mmCIF file of C-alpha atoms in Angstrom:
data_model
loop_
_atom_site.group_PDB
_atom_site.id
_atom_site.type_symbol
_atom_site.label_atom_id
_atom_site.label_comp_id
_atom_site.label_asym_id
_atom_site.label_seq_id
_atom_site.Cartn_x
_atom_site.Cartn_y
_atom_site.Cartn_z
ATOM 1 C CA UNK A 1 100.650 83.161 73.921
ATOM 2 C CA UNK A 2 99.276 79.675 74.803
ATOM 3 C CA UNK A 3 100.535 78.982 78.330
ATOM 4 C CA UNK A 4 99.289 76.018 80.366
ATOM 5 C CA UNK A 5 99.541 76.233 84.153
ATOM 6 C CA UNK A 6 99.316 72.974 86.081
ATOM 7 C CA UNK A 7 100.919 71.095 88.986
ATOM 8 C CA UNK A 8 104.426 69.732 88.489
ATOM 9 C CA UNK A 9 104.143 65.981 87.903
ATOM 10 C CA UNK A 10 107.363 64.272 86.789
ATOM 11 C CA UNK A 11 110.934 63.978 87.975
ATOM 12 C CA UNK A 12 112.083 65.794 84.832
ATOM 13 C CA UNK A 13 109.735 68.693 85.596
ATOM 14 C CA UNK A 14 111.089 69.027 89.143
ATOM 15 C CA UNK A 15 114.583 69.142 87.633
ATOM 16 C CA UNK A 16 113.350 71.840 85.249
ATOM 17 C CA UNK A 17 112.301 73.839 88.336
ATOM 18 C CA UNK A 18 115.918 73.695 89.524
ATOM 19 C CA UNK A 19 117.181 74.847 86.118
ATOM 20 C CA UNK A 20 114.657 77.680 86.018
ATOM 21 C CA UNK A 21 115.833 78.894 89.425
ATOM 22 C CA UNK A 22 119.449 78.962 88.214
ATOM 23 C CA UNK A 23 118.444 80.854 85.080
ATOM 24 C CA UNK A 24 116.711 83.444 87.262
ATOM 25 C CA UNK A 25 118.975 83.826 90.311
ATOM 26 C CA UNK A 26 122.133 81.827 89.680
ATOM 27 C CA UNK A 27 123.209 79.274 92.256
ATOM 28 C CA UNK A 28 122.139 81.285 95.326
ATOM 29 C CA UNK A 29 119.331 79.652 97.294
ATOM 30 C CA UNK A 30 118.296 77.001 94.750
ATOM 31 C CA UNK A 31 115.625 74.704 96.228
ATOM 32 C CA UNK A 32 116.661 71.193 95.124
ATOM 33 C CA UNK A 33 114.288 68.847 93.363
ATOM 34 C CA UNK A 34 114.085 66.404 96.275
ATOM 35 C CA UNK A 35 112.864 69.154 98.611
ATOM 36 C CA UNK A 36 110.363 70.376 96.006
ATOM 37 C CA UNK A 37 109.004 66.824 95.701
ATOM 38 C CA UNK A 38 108.766 66.280 99.462
ATOM 39 C CA UNK A 39 107.051 69.595 100.164
ATOM 40 C CA UNK A 40 104.681 69.219 97.210
ATOM 41 C CA UNK A 41 103.580 65.756 98.326
ATOM 42 C CA UNK A 42 103.083 66.992 101.910
ATOM 43 C CA UNK A 43 100.556 69.762 101.337
ATOM 44 C CA UNK A 44 102.719 72.215 99.408
ATOM 45 C CA UNK A 45 101.921 73.724 96.012
ATOM 46 C CA UNK A 46 104.280 73.517 93.033
ATOM 47 C CA UNK A 47 102.906 74.753 89.713
ATOM 48 C CA UNK A 48 104.581 75.119 86.344
ATOM 49 C CA UNK A 49 103.814 77.343 83.368
ATOM 50 C CA UNK A 50 104.348 75.538 80.053
ATOM 51 C CA UNK A 51 104.593 77.057 76.567
ATOM 52 C CA UNK A 52 102.379 74.629 74.672
ATOM 53 C CA UNK A 53 103.152 76.379 71.372
ATOM 54 C CA UNK A 54 106.890 75.609 71.566
ATOM 55 C CA UNK A 55 108.452 72.232 70.697
ATOM 56 C CA UNK A 56 108.255 69.937 73.712
ATOM 57 C CA UNK A 57 106.056 72.413 75.654
ATOM 58 C CA UNK A 58 108.939 73.641 77.864
ATOM 59 C CA UNK A 59 108.454 74.981 81.380
ATOM 60 C CA UNK A 60 108.898 78.762 81.293
ATOM 61 C CA UNK A 61 107.873 79.640 84.853
ATOM 62 C CA UNK A 62 106.943 78.096 88.157
ATOM 63 C CA UNK A 63 105.713 78.912 91.646
ATOM 64 C CA UNK A 64 106.422 76.959 94.826
ATOM 65 C CA UNK A 65 105.300 77.137 98.460
ATOM 66 C CA UNK A 66 104.492 75.014 101.472
ATOM 67 C CA UNK A 67 102.161 74.848 104.460
ATOM 68 C CA UNK A 68 102.999 77.144 107.357
ATOM 69 C CA UNK A 69 101.383 78.537 110.469
ATOM 70 C CA UNK A 70 100.443 82.181 111.062
ATOM 71 C CA UNK A 71 101.020 84.088 114.295
ATOM 72 C CA UNK A 72 97.414 83.436 115.355
ATOM 73 C CA UNK A 73 97.863 79.676 114.896
ATOM 74 C CA UNK A 74 95.913 79.244 111.645
ATOM 75 C CA UNK A 75 97.366 77.208 108.802
ATOM 76 C CA UNK A 76 98.509 79.263 105.819
ATOM 77 C CA UNK A 77 100.316 78.777 102.550
ATOM 78 C CA UNK A 78 103.847 80.166 102.572
ATOM 79 C CA UNK A 79 104.766 81.054 99.005
ATOM 80 C CA UNK A 80 108.531 80.723 98.767
ATOM 81 C CA UNK A 81 109.434 81.537 95.189
ATOM 82 C CA UNK A 82 108.056 82.382 91.776
ATOM 83 C CA UNK A 83 110.143 82.708 88.627
ATOM 84 C CA UNK A 84 109.618 83.265 84.903
ATOM 85 C CA UNK A 85 112.297 82.913 82.220
ATOM 86 C CA UNK A 86 113.552 86.316 80.973
ATOM 87 C CA UNK A 87 112.259 85.758 77.437
ATOM 88 C CA UNK A 88 108.717 85.264 78.788
ATOM 89 C CA UNK A 89 108.526 88.200 81.167
ATOM 90 C CA UNK A 90 106.028 91.021 80.644
ATOM 91 C CA UNK A 91 103.463 88.447 79.458
ATOM 92 C CA UNK A 92 101.617 88.288 82.829
ATOM 93 C CA UNK A 93 102.753 84.702 83.385
ATOM 94 C CA UNK A 94 103.880 85.474 86.938
ATOM 95 C CA UNK A 95 100.484 86.997 87.689
ATOM 96 C CA UNK A 96 98.683 83.963 86.263
ATOM 97 C CA UNK A 97 100.838 81.640 88.366
ATOM 98 C CA UNK A 98 99.864 83.538 91.524
ATOM 99 C CA UNK A 99 96.144 83.341 90.721
ATOM 100 C CA UNK A 100 96.472 79.603 90.067
ATOM 101 C CA UNK A 101 98.347 79.251 93.358
ATOM 102 C CA UNK A 102 95.433 81.016 95.068
ATOM 103 C CA UNK A 103 92.957 78.558 93.524
ATOM 104 C CA UNK A 104 94.919 75.592 94.852
ATOM 105 C CA UNK A 105 95.279 77.124 98.326
ATOM 106 C CA UNK A 106 91.542 77.863 98.503
ATOM 107 C CA UNK A 107 90.838 74.264 97.490
ATOM 108 C CA UNK A 108 92.904 73.201 100.521
ATOM 109 C CA UNK A 109 90.627 75.276 102.766
ATOM 110 C CA UNK A 110 93.263 77.968 103.420
ATOM 111 C CA UNK A 111 92.406 81.645 103.878
ATOM 112 C CA UNK A 112 95.864 83.208 103.980
ATOM 113 C CA UNK A 113 98.997 83.161 101.837
ATOM 114 C CA UNK A 114 102.181 85.050 102.726
ATOM 115 C CA UNK A 115 105.456 85.739 100.945
ATOM 116 C CA UNK A 116 108.269 88.276 100.951
ATOM 117 C CA UNK A 117 109.719 90.646 98.375
ATOM 118 C CA UNK A 118 112.243 93.473 98.253
ATOM 119 C CA UNK A 119 110.269 96.671 98.961
ATOM 120 C CA UNK A 120 112.531 98.643 96.601
ATOM 121 C CA UNK A 121 111.525 96.578 93.545
ATOM 122 C CA UNK A 122 108.594 98.598 92.284
ATOM 123 C CA UNK A 123 107.381 96.124 89.637
ATOM 124 C CA UNK A 124 106.944 93.443 92.313
ATOM 125 C CA UNK A 125 105.244 95.940 94.605
ATOM 126 C CA UNK A 126 102.694 96.816 91.923
ATOM 127 C CA UNK A 127 101.997 93.152 91.225
ATOM 128 C CA UNK A 128 101.637 92.144 94.856
ATOM 129 C CA UNK A 129 99.603 95.069 96.179
ATOM 130 C CA UNK A 130 97.880 96.737 93.236
ATOM 131 C CA UNK A 131 97.139 93.733 90.999
ATOM 132 C CA UNK A 132 96.820 90.837 93.465
ATOM 133 C CA UNK A 133 95.399 92.766 96.421
ATOM 134 C CA UNK A 134 97.887 91.634 99.077
ATOM 135 C CA UNK A 135 98.649 93.992 101.976
ATOM 136 C CA UNK A 136 101.758 94.522 104.080
ATOM 137 C CA UNK A 137 102.255 95.411 107.725
ATOM 138 C CA UNK A 138 105.578 93.601 108.355
ATOM 139 C CA UNK A 139 109.142 94.739 107.594
ATOM 140 C CA UNK A 140 111.981 92.219 107.849
ATOM 141 C CA UNK A 141 115.476 93.636 108.189
ATOM 142 C CA UNK A 142 118.081 91.806 106.117
ATOM 143 C CA UNK A 143 115.949 88.674 105.893
ATOM 144 C CA UNK A 144 118.753 86.650 104.321
ATOM 145 C CA UNK A 145 121.494 88.316 106.435
ATOM 146 C CA UNK A 146 123.834 88.998 108.015
ATOM 147 C CA UNK A 147 124.081 92.710 107.216
ATOM 148 C CA UNK A 148 126.667 93.171 104.438
ATOM 149 C CA UNK A 149 130.112 94.002 105.799
ATOM 150 C CA UNK A 150 130.849 95.956 102.615
ATOM 151 C CA UNK A 151 127.864 98.287 102.223
ATOM 152 C CA UNK A 152 129.279 99.700 98.973
ATOM 153 C CA UNK A 153 129.088 96.284 97.309
ATOM 154 C CA UNK A 154 125.490 95.233 97.935
ATOM 155 C CA UNK A 155 122.340 96.204 99.779
ATOM 156 C CA UNK A 156 120.952 94.488 102.890
ATOM 157 C CA UNK A 157 118.329 91.895 101.926
ATOM 158 C CA UNK A 158 115.392 93.715 103.551
ATOM 159 C CA UNK A 159 111.933 92.398 102.723
ATOM 160 C CA UNK A 160 108.258 93.266 102.995
ATOM 161 C CA UNK A 161 106.164 90.292 104.104
ATOM 162 C CA UNK A 162 102.775 90.490 102.447
ATOM 163 C CA UNK A 163 99.517 88.938 103.622
ATOM 164 C CA UNK A 164 97.197 87.747 100.853
ATOM 165 C CA UNK A 165 93.720 87.152 102.271
ATOM 166 C CA UNK A 166 92.540 84.826 99.553
ATOM 167 C CA UNK A 167 88.765 85.181 99.927
ATOM 168 C CA UNK A 168 88.655 88.869 100.898
ATOM 169 C CA UNK A 169 86.584 91.350 98.913
ATOM 170 C CA UNK A 170 89.644 93.255 97.667
ATOM 171 C CA UNK A 171 91.249 90.047 96.356
ATOM 172 C CA UNK A 172 88.017 88.668 94.888
ATOM 173 C CA UNK A 173 87.439 91.931 93.020
ATOM 174 C CA UNK A 174 90.885 91.741 91.467
ATOM 175 C CA UNK A 175 90.422 88.076 90.578
ATOM 176 C CA UNK A 176 87.201 89.004 88.771
ATOM 177 C CA UNK A 177 88.852 91.877 86.899
ATOM 178 C CA UNK A 178 86.605 94.362 88.706
ATOM 179 C CA UNK A 179 89.436 96.527 90.059
ATOM 180 C CA UNK A 180 91.565 99.081 88.204
ATOM 181 C CA UNK A 181 94.994 99.731 89.795
ATOM 182 C CA UNK A 182 95.513 103.380 90.736
ATOM 183 C CA UNK A 183 97.735 105.781 88.855
ATOM 184 C CA UNK A 184 100.597 107.631 90.475
ATOM 185 C CA UNK A 185 98.639 110.851 90.025
ATOM 186 C CA UNK A 186 95.680 109.378 91.916
ATOM 187 C CA UNK A 187 97.880 108.285 94.826
ATOM 188 C CA UNK A 188 99.536 111.719 95.077
ATOM 189 C CA UNK A 189 96.064 113.261 95.281
ATOM 190 C CA UNK A 190 95.070 110.817 98.035
ATOM 191 C CA UNK A 191 97.914 111.246 100.551
ATOM 192 C CA UNK A 192 100.992 113.326 101.416
ATOM 193 C CA UNK A 193 104.491 112.099 100.521
ATOM 194 C CA UNK A 194 106.628 111.280 103.555
ATOM 195 C CA UNK A 195 110.055 110.974 101.884
ATOM 196 C CA UNK A 196 110.658 113.274 98.901
ATOM 197 C CA UNK A 197 114.472 112.971 99.188
ATOM 198 C CA UNK A 198 116.281 109.730 100.174
ATOM 199 C CA UNK A 199 119.113 111.745 101.751
ATOM 200 C CA UNK A 200 116.805 113.869 103.923
ATOM 201 C CA UNK A 201 114.965 112.834 107.108
ATOM 202 C CA UNK A 202 111.432 111.637 106.232
ATOM 203 C CA UNK A 203 108.301 113.048 107.774
ATOM 204 C CA UNK A 204 106.985 111.175 110.791
ATOM 205 C CA UNK A 205 103.922 109.030 109.995
ATOM 206 C CA UNK A 206 100.713 110.906 110.812
ATOM 207 C CA UNK A 207 97.174 111.226 109.518
ATOM 208 C CA UNK A 208 95.029 108.507 107.979
ATOM 209 C CA UNK A 209 97.126 108.034 104.849
ATOM 210 C CA UNK A 210 100.671 108.597 103.647
ATOM 211 C CA UNK A 211 102.880 107.785 100.671
ATOM 212 C CA UNK A 212 106.336 106.199 100.728
ATOM 213 C CA UNK A 213 108.430 106.754 97.627
ATOM 214 C CA UNK A 214 110.904 104.257 96.121
ATOM 215 C CA UNK A 215 113.021 104.304 92.942
ATOM 216 C CA UNK A 216 111.240 102.999 89.844
ATOM 217 C CA UNK A 217 114.229 100.809 88.876
ATOM 218 C CA UNK A 218 116.461 99.938 91.823
ATOM 219 C CA UNK A 219 118.648 97.602 89.738
ATOM 220 C CA UNK A 220 119.556 100.352 87.280
ATOM 221 C CA UNK A 221 120.114 102.768 90.165
ATOM 222 C CA UNK A 222 122.536 100.361 91.860
ATOM 223 C CA UNK A 223 124.572 100.230 88.651
ATOM 224 C CA UNK A 224 124.948 103.991 88.318
ATOM 225 C CA UNK A 225 124.708 105.341 91.899
ATOM 226 C CA UNK A 226 125.155 102.822 94.712
ATOM 227 C CA UNK A 227 125.276 105.462 97.506
ATOM 228 C CA UNK A 228 121.840 106.722 96.458
ATOM 229 C CA UNK A 229 120.462 103.177 96.268
ATOM 230 C CA UNK A 230 121.810 102.506 99.763
ATOM 231 C CA UNK A 231 120.211 105.734 101.029
ATOM 232 C CA UNK A 232 116.856 104.524 99.705
ATOM 233 C CA UNK A 233 117.266 101.195 101.498
ATOM 234 C CA UNK A 234 117.925 102.690 104.927
ATOM 235 C CA UNK A 235 115.374 105.503 104.601
ATOM 236 C CA UNK A 236 112.560 103.172 103.499
ATOM 237 C CA UNK A 237 113.558 100.742 106.262
ATOM 238 C CA UNK A 238 113.284 103.406 108.959
ATOM 239 C CA UNK A 239 110.070 104.927 107.603
ATOM 240 C CA UNK A 240 108.262 101.630 106.990
ATOM 241 C CA UNK A 241 109.184 100.311 110.436
ATOM 242 C CA UNK A 242 107.834 103.482 112.069
ATOM 243 C CA UNK A 243 104.646 103.374 109.999
ATOM 244 C CA UNK A 244 103.911 99.710 110.648
ATOM 245 C CA UNK A 245 104.569 100.164 114.368
ATOM 246 C CA UNK A 246 102.061 103.061 114.328
ATOM 247 C CA UNK A 247 99.358 100.858 112.811
ATOM 248 C CA UNK A 248 99.657 101.677 109.112
ATOM 249 C CA UNK A 249 99.216 99.030 106.402
ATOM 250 C CA UNK A 250 100.590 99.204 102.850
ATOM 251 C CA UNK A 251 97.553 98.689 100.627
ATOM 252 C CA UNK A 252 98.449 99.894 97.135
ATOM 253 C CA UNK A 253 101.286 100.901 94.821
ATOM 254 C CA UNK A 254 101.736 102.719 91.516
ATOM 255 C CA UNK A 255 104.557 103.972 89.342
ATOM 256 C CA UNK A 256 104.858 107.710 88.842
ATOM 257 C CA UNK A 257 107.633 108.571 86.392
ATOM 258 C CA UNK A 258 111.012 107.809 87.948
ATOM 259 C CA UNK A 259 109.597 106.613 91.267
ATOM 260 C CA UNK A 260 107.170 104.120 92.701
ATOM 261 C CA UNK A 261 104.631 105.101 95.357
ATOM 262 C CA UNK A 262 103.295 102.985 98.222
ATOM 263 C CA UNK A 263 99.989 103.984 99.788
ATOM 264 C CA UNK A 264 99.810 103.286 103.537
ATOM 265 C CA UNK A 265 96.564 103.536 105.482
ATOM 266 C CA UNK A 266 95.819 103.248 109.187
ATOM 267 C CA UNK A 267 94.338 99.905 110.086
#
């Protein structure tokens, strides 16, 4: 599939970014075109993916972020959103957008990029940790809160914040295609599982490595069994917060049948 990835350039393309957001998430949290323009012209990065084989070369995905500052004072790129139209998913367009975003951030002299994602969405976890080489040591409770008053209707918007060290060896190896993501079987052989049952108390973090389990498809689970999905949210929240406080870092992820597996390592 011939896809061109390049910076957004025209007013119409910024408006297409708005439309793409609505197609992906509805009206919630749409970044308007005037803010995209301002941030992009002030050190931010706004890239589009265009299907050059289709009439008019329409935009089918985009990624957007802006300059921020890390806890240690260094400048970083804060990646705010990435979206791909449903008909173009599973074509690695999102992954290509992230690598292009990395190239632009490196050209700005930046070493670090951060963003957030729902830790229960296993496909995003595999992309961010296994394929891109980001790591996570930060859990954000209900990042877009407040905590839902009706817990049966929706889950709290908890997020992992990942750190993508753009020039690190682990990231460079993935960029060069020199890294093969692990299988679920390999992760199970590498570390013990801390939470085999979402309704049971998890094991306390100990040892050099541990695994945290999540559902393979949280959206489907919410449709058929919301109490179980909610149990996963609160168990993973408690376990990840304990592990990060004890010095563990989430470094990898793989799918294993009906679950996803995070690998956490000390340091």
